[in-house]
Coordinates of C-alpha atoms and ligand atoms in Angstrom, one line a residue:
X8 CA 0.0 0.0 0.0
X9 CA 1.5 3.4 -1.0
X10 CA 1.7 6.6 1.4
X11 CA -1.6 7.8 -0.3
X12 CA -3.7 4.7 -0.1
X13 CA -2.4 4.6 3.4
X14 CA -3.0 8.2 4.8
X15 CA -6.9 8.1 3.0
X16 CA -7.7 4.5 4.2
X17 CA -7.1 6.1 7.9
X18 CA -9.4 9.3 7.0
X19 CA -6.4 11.4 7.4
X20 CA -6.7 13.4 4.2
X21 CA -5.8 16.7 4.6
X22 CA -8.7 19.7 4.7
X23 CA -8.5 22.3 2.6
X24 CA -6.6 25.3 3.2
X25 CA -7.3 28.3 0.8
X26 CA -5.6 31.5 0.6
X27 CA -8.0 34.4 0.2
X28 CA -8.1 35.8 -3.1
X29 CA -9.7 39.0 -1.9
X30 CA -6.5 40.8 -1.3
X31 CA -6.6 41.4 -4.6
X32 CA -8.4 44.0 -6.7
X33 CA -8.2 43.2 -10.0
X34 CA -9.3 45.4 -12.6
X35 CA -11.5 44.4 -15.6
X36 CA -8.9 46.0 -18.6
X37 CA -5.4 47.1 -17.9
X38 CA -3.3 49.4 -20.0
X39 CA 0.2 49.8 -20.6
X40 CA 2.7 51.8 -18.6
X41 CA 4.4 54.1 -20.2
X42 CA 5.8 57.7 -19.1
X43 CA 4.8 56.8 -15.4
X44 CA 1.1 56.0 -16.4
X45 CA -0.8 53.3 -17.5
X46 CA -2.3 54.3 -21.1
X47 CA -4.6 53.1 -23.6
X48 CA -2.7 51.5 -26.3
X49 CA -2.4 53.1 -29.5
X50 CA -2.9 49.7 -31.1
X51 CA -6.4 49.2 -29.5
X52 CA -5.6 45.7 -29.4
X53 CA -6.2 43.5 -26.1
X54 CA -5.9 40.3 -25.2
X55 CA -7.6 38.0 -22.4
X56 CA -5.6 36.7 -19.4
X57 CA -6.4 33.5 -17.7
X58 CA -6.2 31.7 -14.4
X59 CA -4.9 28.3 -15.3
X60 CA -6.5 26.4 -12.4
X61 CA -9.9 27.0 -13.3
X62 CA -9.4 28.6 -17.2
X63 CA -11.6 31.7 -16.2
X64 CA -10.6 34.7 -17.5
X65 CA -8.8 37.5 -14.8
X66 CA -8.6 40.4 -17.0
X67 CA -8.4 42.0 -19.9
X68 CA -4.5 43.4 -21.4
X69 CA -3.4 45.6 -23.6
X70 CA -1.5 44.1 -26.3
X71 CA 1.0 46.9 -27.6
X72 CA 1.8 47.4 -31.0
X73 CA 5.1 48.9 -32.7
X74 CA 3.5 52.8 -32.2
X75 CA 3.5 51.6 -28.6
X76 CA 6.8 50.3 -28.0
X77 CA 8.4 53.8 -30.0
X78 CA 6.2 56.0 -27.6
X79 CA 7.4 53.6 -24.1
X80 CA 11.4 53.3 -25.9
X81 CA 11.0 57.6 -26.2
X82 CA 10.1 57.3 -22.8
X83 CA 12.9 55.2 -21.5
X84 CA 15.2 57.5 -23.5
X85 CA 13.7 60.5 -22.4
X86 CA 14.2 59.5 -18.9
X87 CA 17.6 58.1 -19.3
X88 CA 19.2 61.7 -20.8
X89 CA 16.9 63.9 -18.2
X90 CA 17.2 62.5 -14.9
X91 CA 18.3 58.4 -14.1
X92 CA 21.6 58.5 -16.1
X93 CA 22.7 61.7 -14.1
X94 CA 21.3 61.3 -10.8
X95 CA 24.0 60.4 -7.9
X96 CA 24.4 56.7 -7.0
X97 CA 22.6 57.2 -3.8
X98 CA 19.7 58.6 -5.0
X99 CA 19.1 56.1 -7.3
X100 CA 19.3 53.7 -4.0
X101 CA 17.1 55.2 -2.4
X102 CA 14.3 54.4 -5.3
X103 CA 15.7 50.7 -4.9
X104 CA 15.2 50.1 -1.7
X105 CA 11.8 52.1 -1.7
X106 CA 10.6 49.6 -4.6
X107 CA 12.0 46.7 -2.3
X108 CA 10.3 47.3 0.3
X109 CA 7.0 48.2 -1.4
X110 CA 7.2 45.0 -2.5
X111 CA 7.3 43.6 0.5
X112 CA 4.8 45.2 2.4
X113 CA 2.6 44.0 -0.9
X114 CA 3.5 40.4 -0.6
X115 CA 0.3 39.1 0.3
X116 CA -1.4 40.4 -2.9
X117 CA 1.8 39.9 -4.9
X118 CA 1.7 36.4 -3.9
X119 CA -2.0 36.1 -4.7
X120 CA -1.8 37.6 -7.9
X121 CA 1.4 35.5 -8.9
X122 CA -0.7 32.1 -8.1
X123 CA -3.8 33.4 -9.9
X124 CA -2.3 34.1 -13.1
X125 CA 0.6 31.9 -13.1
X126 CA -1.1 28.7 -11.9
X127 CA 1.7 28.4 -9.3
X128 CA 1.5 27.1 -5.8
X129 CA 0.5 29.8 -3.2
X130 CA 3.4 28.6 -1.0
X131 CA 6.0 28.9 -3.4
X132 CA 4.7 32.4 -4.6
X133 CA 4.8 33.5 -0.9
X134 CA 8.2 31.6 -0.3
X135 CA 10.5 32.0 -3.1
X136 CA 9.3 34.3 -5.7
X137 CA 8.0 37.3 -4.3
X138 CA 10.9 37.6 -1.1
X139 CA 13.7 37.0 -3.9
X140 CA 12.2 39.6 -6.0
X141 CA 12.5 42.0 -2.8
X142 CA 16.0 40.6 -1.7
X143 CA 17.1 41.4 -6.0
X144 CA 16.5 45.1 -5.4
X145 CA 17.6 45.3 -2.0
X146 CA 20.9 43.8 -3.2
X147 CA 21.1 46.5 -6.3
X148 CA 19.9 49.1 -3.7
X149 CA 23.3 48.6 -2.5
X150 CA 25.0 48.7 -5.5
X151 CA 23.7 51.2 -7.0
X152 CA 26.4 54.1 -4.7
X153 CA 28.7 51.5 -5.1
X154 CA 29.6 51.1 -8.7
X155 CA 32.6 52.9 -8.4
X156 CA 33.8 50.4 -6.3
X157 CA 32.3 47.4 -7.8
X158 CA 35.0 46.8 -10.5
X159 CA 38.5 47.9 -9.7
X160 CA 40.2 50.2 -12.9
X161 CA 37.3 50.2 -15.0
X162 CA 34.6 53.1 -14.9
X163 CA 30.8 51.9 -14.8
X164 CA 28.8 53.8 -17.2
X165 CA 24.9 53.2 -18.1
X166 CA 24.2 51.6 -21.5
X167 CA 21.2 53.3 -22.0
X168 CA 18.2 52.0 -22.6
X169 CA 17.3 48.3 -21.7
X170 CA 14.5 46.3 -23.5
X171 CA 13.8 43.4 -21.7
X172 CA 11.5 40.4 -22.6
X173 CA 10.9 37.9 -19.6
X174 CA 8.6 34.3 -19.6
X175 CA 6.3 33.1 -17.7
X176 CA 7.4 30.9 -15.2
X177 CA 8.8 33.6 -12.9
X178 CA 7.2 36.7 -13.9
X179 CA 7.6 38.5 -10.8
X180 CA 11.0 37.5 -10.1
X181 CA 12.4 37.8 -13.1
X182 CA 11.0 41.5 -13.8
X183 CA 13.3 41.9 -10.6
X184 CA 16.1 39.7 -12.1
X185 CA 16.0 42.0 -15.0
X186 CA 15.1 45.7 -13.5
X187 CA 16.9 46.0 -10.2
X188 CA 20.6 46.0 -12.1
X189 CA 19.4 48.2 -15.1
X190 CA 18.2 50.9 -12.8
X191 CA 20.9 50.3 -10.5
X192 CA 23.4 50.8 -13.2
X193 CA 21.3 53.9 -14.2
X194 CA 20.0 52.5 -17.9
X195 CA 15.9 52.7 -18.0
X196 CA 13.8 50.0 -19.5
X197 CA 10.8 48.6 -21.4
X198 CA 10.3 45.8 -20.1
X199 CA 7.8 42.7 -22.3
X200 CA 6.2 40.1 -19.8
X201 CA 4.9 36.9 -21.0
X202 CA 1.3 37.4 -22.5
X203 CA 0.1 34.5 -20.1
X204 CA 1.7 36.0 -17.3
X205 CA 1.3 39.8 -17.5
X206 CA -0.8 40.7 -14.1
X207 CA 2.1 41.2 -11.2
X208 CA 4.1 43.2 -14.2
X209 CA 1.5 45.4 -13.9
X210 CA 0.9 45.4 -10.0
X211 CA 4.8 46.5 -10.0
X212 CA 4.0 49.3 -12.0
X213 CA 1.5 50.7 -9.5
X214 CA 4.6 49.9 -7.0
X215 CA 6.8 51.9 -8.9
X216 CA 4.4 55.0 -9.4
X217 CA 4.2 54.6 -5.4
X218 CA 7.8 54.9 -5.5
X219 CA 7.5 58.0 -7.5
X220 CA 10.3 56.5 -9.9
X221 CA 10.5 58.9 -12.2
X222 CA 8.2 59.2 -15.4
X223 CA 9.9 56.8 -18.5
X224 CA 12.2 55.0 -16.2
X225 CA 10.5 52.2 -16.0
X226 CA 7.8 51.2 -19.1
X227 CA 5.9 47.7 -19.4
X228 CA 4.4 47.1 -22.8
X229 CA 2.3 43.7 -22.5
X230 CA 1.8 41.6 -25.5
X231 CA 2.4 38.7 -27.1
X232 CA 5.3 37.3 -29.0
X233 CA 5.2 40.2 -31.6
X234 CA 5.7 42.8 -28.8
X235 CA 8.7 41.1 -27.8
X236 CA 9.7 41.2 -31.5
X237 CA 9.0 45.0 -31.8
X238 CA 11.3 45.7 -28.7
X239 CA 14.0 43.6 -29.9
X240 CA 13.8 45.2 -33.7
X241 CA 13.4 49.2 -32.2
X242 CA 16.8 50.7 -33.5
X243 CA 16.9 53.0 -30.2
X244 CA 17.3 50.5 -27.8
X245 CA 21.1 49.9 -26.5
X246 CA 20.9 46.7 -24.6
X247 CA 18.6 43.4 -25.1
X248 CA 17.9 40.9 -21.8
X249 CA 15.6 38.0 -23.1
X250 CA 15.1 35.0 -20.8
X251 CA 12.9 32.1 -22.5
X252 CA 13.2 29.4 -25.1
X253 CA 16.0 28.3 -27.3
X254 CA 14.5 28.7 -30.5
X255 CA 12.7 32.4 -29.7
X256 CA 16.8 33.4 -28.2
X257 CA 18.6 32.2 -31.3
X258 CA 16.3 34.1 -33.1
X259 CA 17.0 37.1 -31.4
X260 CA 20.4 36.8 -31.4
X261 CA 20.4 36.9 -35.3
X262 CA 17.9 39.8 -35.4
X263 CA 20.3 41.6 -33.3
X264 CA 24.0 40.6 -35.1
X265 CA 25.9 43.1 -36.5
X266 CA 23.5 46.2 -34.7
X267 CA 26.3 47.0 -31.5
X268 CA 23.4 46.5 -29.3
X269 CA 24.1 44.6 -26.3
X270 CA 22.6 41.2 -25.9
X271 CA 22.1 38.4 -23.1
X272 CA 20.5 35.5 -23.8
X273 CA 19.2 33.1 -20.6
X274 CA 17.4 30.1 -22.3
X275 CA 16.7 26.5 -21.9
X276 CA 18.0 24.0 -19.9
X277 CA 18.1 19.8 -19.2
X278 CA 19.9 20.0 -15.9
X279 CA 21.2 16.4 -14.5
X280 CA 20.6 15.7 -11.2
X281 CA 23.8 13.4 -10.4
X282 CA 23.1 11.4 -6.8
X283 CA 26.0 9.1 -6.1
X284 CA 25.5 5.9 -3.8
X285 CA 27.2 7.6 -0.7
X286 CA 25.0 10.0 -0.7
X287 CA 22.2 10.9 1.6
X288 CA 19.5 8.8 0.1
X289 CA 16.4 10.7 2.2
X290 CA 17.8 13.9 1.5
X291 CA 18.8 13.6 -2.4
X292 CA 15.1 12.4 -3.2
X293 CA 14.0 15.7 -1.5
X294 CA 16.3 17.8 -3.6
X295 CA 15.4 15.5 -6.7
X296 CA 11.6 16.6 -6.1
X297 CA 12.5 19.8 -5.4
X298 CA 14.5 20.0 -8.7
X299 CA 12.0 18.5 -11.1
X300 CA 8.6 19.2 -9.5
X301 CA 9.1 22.8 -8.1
X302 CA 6.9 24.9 -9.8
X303 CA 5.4 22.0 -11.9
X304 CA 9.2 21.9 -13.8
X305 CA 8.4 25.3 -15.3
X306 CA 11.9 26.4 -14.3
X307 CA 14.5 26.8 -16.9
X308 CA 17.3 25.2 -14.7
X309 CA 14.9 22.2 -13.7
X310 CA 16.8 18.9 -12.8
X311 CA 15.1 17.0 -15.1
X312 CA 17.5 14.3 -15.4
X313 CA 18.0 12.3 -12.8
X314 CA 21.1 10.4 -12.8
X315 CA 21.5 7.9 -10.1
X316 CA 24.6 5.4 -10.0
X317 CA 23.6 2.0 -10.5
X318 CA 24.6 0.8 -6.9
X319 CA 21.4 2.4 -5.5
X320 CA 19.3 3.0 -8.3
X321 CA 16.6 0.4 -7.7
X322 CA 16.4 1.6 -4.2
X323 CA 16.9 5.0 -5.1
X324 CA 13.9 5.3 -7.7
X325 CA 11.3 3.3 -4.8
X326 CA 12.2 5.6 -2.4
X327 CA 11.5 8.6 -5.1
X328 CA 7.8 6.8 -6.3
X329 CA 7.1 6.9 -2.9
X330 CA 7.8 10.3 -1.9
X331 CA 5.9 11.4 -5.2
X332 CA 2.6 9.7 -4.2
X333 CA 2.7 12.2 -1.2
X334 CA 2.9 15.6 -3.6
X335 CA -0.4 17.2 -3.7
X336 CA -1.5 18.5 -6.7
X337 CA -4.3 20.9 -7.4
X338 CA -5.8 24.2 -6.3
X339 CA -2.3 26.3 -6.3
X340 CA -4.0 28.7 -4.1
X341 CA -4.8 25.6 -1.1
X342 CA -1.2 26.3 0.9
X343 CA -1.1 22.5 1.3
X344 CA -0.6 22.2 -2.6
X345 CA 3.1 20.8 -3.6
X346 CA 2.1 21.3 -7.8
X347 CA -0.4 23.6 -8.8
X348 CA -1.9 24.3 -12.9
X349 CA 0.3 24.2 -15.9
X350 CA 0.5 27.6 -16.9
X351 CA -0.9 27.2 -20.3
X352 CA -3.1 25.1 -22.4
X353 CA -0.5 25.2 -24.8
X354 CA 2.2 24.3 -22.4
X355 CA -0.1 21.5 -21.3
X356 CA 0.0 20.4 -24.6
X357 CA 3.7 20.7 -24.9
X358 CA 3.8 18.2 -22.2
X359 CA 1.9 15.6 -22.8
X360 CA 3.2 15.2 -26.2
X361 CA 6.6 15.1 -25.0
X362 CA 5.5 12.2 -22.7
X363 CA 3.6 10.6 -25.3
X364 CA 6.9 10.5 -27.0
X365 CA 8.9 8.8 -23.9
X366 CA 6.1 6.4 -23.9
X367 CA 6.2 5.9 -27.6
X368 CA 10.2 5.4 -27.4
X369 CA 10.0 3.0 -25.0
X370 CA 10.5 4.1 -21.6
X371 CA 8.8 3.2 -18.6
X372 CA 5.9 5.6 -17.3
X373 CA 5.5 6.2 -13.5
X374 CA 2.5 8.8 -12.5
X375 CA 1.0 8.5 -8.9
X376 CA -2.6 7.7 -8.5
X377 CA -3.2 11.2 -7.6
X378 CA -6.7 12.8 -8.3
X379 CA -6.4 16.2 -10.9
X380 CA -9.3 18.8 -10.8
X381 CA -11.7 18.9 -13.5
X382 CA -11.2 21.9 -14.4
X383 CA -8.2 23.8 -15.2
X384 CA -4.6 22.6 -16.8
X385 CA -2.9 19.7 -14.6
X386 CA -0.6 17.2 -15.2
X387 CA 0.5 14.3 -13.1
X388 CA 3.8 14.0 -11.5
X389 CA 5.9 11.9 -13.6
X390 CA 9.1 9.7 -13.8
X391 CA 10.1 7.5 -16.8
X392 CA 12.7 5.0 -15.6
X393 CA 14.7 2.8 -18.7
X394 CA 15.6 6.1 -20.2
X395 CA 18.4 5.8 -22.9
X396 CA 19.7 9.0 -23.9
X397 CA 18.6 9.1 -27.1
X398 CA 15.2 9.7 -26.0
X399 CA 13.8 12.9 -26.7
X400 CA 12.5 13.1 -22.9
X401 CA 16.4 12.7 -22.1
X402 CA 17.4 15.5 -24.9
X403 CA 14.7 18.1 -24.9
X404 CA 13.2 20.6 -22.0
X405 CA 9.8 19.7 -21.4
X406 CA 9.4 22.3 -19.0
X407 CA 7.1 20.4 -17.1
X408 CA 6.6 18.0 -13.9
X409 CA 8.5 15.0 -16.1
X410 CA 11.7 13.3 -14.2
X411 CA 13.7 10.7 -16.9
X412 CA 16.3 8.5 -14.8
X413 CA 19.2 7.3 -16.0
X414 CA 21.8 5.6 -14.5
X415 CA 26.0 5.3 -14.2
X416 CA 28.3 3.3 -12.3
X417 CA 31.8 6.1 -12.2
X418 CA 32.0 9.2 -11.7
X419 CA 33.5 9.9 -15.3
X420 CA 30.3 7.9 -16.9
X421 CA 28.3 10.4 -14.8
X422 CA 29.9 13.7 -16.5
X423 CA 30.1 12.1 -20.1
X424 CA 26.3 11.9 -19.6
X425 CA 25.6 15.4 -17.6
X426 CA 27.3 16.8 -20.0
X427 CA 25.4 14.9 -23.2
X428 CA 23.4 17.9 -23.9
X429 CA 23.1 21.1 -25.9
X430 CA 22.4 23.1 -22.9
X431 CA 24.6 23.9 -19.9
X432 CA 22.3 26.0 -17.5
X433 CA 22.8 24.0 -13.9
X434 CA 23.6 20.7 -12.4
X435 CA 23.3 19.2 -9.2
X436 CA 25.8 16.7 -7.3
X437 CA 24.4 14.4 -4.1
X438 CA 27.2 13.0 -2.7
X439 CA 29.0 12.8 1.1
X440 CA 32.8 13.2 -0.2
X441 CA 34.2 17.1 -1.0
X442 CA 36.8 16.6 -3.2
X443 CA 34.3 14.2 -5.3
X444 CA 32.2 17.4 -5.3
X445 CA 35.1 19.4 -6.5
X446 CA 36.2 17.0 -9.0
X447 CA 32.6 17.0 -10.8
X448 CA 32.2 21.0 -10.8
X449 CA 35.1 21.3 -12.5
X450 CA 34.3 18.6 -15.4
X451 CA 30.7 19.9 -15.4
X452 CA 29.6 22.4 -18.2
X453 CA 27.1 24.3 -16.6
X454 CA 26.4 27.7 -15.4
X455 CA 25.4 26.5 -12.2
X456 CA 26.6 23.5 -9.9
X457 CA 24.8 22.8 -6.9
X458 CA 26.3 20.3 -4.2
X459 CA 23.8 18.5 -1.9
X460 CA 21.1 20.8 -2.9
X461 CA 19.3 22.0 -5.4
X462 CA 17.3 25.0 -6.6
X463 CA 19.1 28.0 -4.5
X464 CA 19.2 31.3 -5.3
X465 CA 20.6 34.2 -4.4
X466 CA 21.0 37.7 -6.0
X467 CA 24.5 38.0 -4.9
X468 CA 25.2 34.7 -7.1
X469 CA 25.7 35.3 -10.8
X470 CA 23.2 32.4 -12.7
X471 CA 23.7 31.8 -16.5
X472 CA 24.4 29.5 -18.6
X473 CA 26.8 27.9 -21.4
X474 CA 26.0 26.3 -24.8
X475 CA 22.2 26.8 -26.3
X476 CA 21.1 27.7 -22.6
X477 CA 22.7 31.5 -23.4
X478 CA 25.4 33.8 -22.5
X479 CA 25.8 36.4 -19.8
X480 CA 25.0 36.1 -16.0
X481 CA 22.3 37.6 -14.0
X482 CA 23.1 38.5 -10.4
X483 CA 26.5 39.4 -8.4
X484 CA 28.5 41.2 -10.3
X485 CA 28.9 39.7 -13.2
X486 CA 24.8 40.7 -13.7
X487 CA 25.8 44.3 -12.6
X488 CA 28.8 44.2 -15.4
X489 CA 26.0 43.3 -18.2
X490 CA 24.7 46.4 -17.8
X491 CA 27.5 49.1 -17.8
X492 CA 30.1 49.8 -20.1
X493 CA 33.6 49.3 -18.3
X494 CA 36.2 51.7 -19.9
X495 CA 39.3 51.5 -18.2
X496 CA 40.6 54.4 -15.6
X497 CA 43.5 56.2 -17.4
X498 CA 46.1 56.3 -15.4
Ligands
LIG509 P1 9.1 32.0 -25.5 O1 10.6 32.0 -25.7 O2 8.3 32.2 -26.7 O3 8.7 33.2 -24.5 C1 9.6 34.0 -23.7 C2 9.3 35.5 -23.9 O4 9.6 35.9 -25.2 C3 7.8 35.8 -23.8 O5 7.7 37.1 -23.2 C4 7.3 35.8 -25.2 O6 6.1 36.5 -25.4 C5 8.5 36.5 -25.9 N1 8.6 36.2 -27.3 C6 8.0 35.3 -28.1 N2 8.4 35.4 -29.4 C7 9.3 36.4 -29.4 C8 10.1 37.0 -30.5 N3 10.0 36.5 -31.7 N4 10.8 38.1 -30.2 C9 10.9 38.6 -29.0 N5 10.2 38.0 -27.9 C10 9.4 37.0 -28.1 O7 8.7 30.8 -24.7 P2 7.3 30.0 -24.7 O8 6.4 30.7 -23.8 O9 6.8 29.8 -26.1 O10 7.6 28.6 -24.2 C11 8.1 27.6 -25.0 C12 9.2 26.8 -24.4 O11 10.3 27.6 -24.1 C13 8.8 26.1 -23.1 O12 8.1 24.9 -23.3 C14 10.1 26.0 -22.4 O13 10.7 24.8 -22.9 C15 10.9 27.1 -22.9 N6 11.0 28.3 -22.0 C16 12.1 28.5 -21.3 C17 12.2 29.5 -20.3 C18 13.4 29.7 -19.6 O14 13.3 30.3 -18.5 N7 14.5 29.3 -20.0 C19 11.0 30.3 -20.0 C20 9.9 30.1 -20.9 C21 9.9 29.1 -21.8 P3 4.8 35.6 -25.2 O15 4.8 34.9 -23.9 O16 3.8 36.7 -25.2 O17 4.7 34.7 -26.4

């Protein structure tokens, strides 16, 4: 009998738990913010976003057009010659930590808002995204009167004007990820959220008028794709930040060759998740759920390859199946919820035709007997075990709650297949001996090792990634240097 069967044949079923919704005041029709207001597009055009748990429709977004992204890049530049690129270091802080702070005194309806539109659960909203958004500009608060001393005989100079096009698995955070070192730098921005994803975009830019940030500093134009396109293509804008897929970054990156404008690209990923057999069994499945399911595997440096060494793997994967019959999925606003809505009805798709295809290929499907809602995009926790790695759910992101195991018996045979990939975003290693861990980071081509955990993040630690996963690093200093130009100090 498994954990679930167990816990329910003894009536111990959790109750539910909801988060009120009510802290939230959402408007029927949003515009865009541009100048320091929000405006009617000049476009007209709207589109409708959804909550993904129950496909009802939240509001209704302004979908900018190429007139709009001229008038909110006029803005930025506007802004960026009359006041931000001038004003003193600790001025500019002051804004920082006043947005920070906003931020947190707004968690609650932040966090709300995040879960409503993003599908994700409440607790992770609450836990991770919306306190690492606040801890982002608190760090580049600090920065910001620091520059001078941030990179010894070079001069920190603002590019200019930012455009910036963020997904949707993070929106709040990475609107932070992307804002809090342009502005500390002193560039201004447009910034382009995800069209599923727009709402806590827009909550920031009531945050940021609260702030009294100047006009133009800060502009959001919502959209779809073809927004993003139209802030990439503008010929006034100096720097481009896009985080999302491969295909959409490559893309991008050829629009952009040959213009001078600067570009950082943060894609996809396949991270392996590399637990050895000394390792803390208990512990690595936690940090192997944490990797994969977190956020229902919408996360870019998702370890969504498990590899386990062949000493432990049979024991290894039983414990894992077990602790996966516990994770409760559903209502991502209940705070007991462990995997709450697919984001999309396309990415739901995505999904379950890239399991199809492990099915088809021969691996073997494992999905716990957990009920979904009836409503609303779910998908099951998964783990395919018998996964060669030729299989497309060993080679592709599926972006979603899908674990493939794999297995190795040294530690070579583990980084010849961590490192079998066109991406290099992140890896994790589980295992008791340092210089083990030491000897894997430095074989390991990715942006981002983590030893004996998984998933951390902090803005004073530059994340980014090698290969088709991009180029350039957000946070620590290496995110503050890809937004300044560095001349060197004459001497
Ligand atoms: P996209 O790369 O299409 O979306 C990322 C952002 O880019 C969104 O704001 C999107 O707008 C915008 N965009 C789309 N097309 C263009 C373009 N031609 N020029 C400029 N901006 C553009 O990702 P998807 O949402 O389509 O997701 C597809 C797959 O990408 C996922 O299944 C996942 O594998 C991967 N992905 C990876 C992410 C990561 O963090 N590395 C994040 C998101 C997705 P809009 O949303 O309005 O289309």
């Amino acid at each position: 009998m498994g954990e679930l069967e167990r816990t329910r044949g003894f009536g111990l079923d959790y109750a539910p738990a909801p988060e009120s919704a009510a802290v939230v005041s959402l408007a029927p029709s949003y515009g865009l913010f541009v100048g320091g207001e929000f405006v009617d597009p000049l476009s007209d055009a709207a589109f409708t976003t959804v909550n993904p748990a129950t496909e009802e429709p939240l509001a209704e977004v302004a979908a900018a057009g190429a007139a709009d992204v001229d008038r909110a890049v006029r803005a930025a530049r506007a802004a960026f010659t009359g006041a931000w690129r001038d004003m003193p270091g600790p001025e500019r802080a002051k804004y920082l930590y006043r947005i920070a702070r906003l931020i947190q005194e707004r968690s609650r309806e932040f966090a709300v808002l995040e879960t409503l539109d993003g599908g994700k659960p409440i607790k992770e909203s609450r836990d991770v995204d919306v306190p690492l958004a606040a801890a982002h500009f608190f760090h580049h608060a600090g920065w910001a009167d620091k520059l001078g001393y941030a990179f010894p005989g070079r001069r920190p100079a603002p590019l200019g004007v930012a455009g910036q096009v963020i997904p949707w698995n993070f929106p709040l955070l990475m609107a932070a990820w992307k804002l809090a070192p342009a502005l500390a730098c002193g560039n201004t921005v447009v910034l382009k959220p995800a069209e599923t994803t727009p709402l806590t975009a827009l909550l920031l830019g009531e945050v940021l008028q609260q702030a009294e940030l100047p006009p133009g500093v800060v502009n959001i134009v919502t959209g779809a794709g073809a927004t993003g396109a139209a802030v990439v293509g503008h010929g006034d804008v100096d720097k481009i930040a896009f985080t999302g897929s491969t295909a959409v970054g490559k893309g991008i990156q050829a629009a952009l060759a040959g213009t001078g404008t600067r570009l950082t690209l943060e894609l996809g990923g396949k991270a392996a998740n590399i637990v050895f057999d000394d390792a803390a069994l208990d512990q690595a499945v936690e940090g192997v759920v944490n990797g994969i399911y977190f956020n229902q595997g919408h996360v870019c440096c998702a370890g969504s390859r498990l590899l386990v060494q062949e000493t432990v793997a049979e024991l290894f994967v039983d414990k894992l199946k077990r602790r996966i019959a516990t994770l409760r999925v559903g209502d991502p606003l209940d705070k007991n919820t462990d995997v709450g809505a697919i984001n999309s009805a396309a990415q739901l798709e995505r999904i379950a035709a890239l399991v199809q295809a492990g099915v088809d290929e021969g691996a073997e499907l494992y999905q716990p007997p957990c009920e979904l809602p009836d409503r609303g995009y779910f998908f099951r926790p998964t783990v395919f075990t018998g996964v060669a790695q030729s299989h497309r759910v060993a080679r592709e992101e599926i972006f979603g709650p899908v674990l493939s195991v794999l297995t190795f018996r040294t530690a070579e045979e583990a980084v010849a297949k961590a490192n079998n990939t066109r991406y290099g975003l992140s890896a994790g290693v589980w295992t008791e001996k340092g210089s083990r861990i030491l000897w894997m980071v430095e074989r390991l081509r990715a942006g981002v090792v983590w030893a004996n955990t998984f998933n951390r993040f902090d803005p004073a630690s530059p994340f980014g990634g090698y290969k088709e996963s991009g180029f350039g690093r957000e946070g620590g200093l290496h995110g503050l240097a890809a937004y300044c130009s560095l001349e060197p100090v004459p001497v």
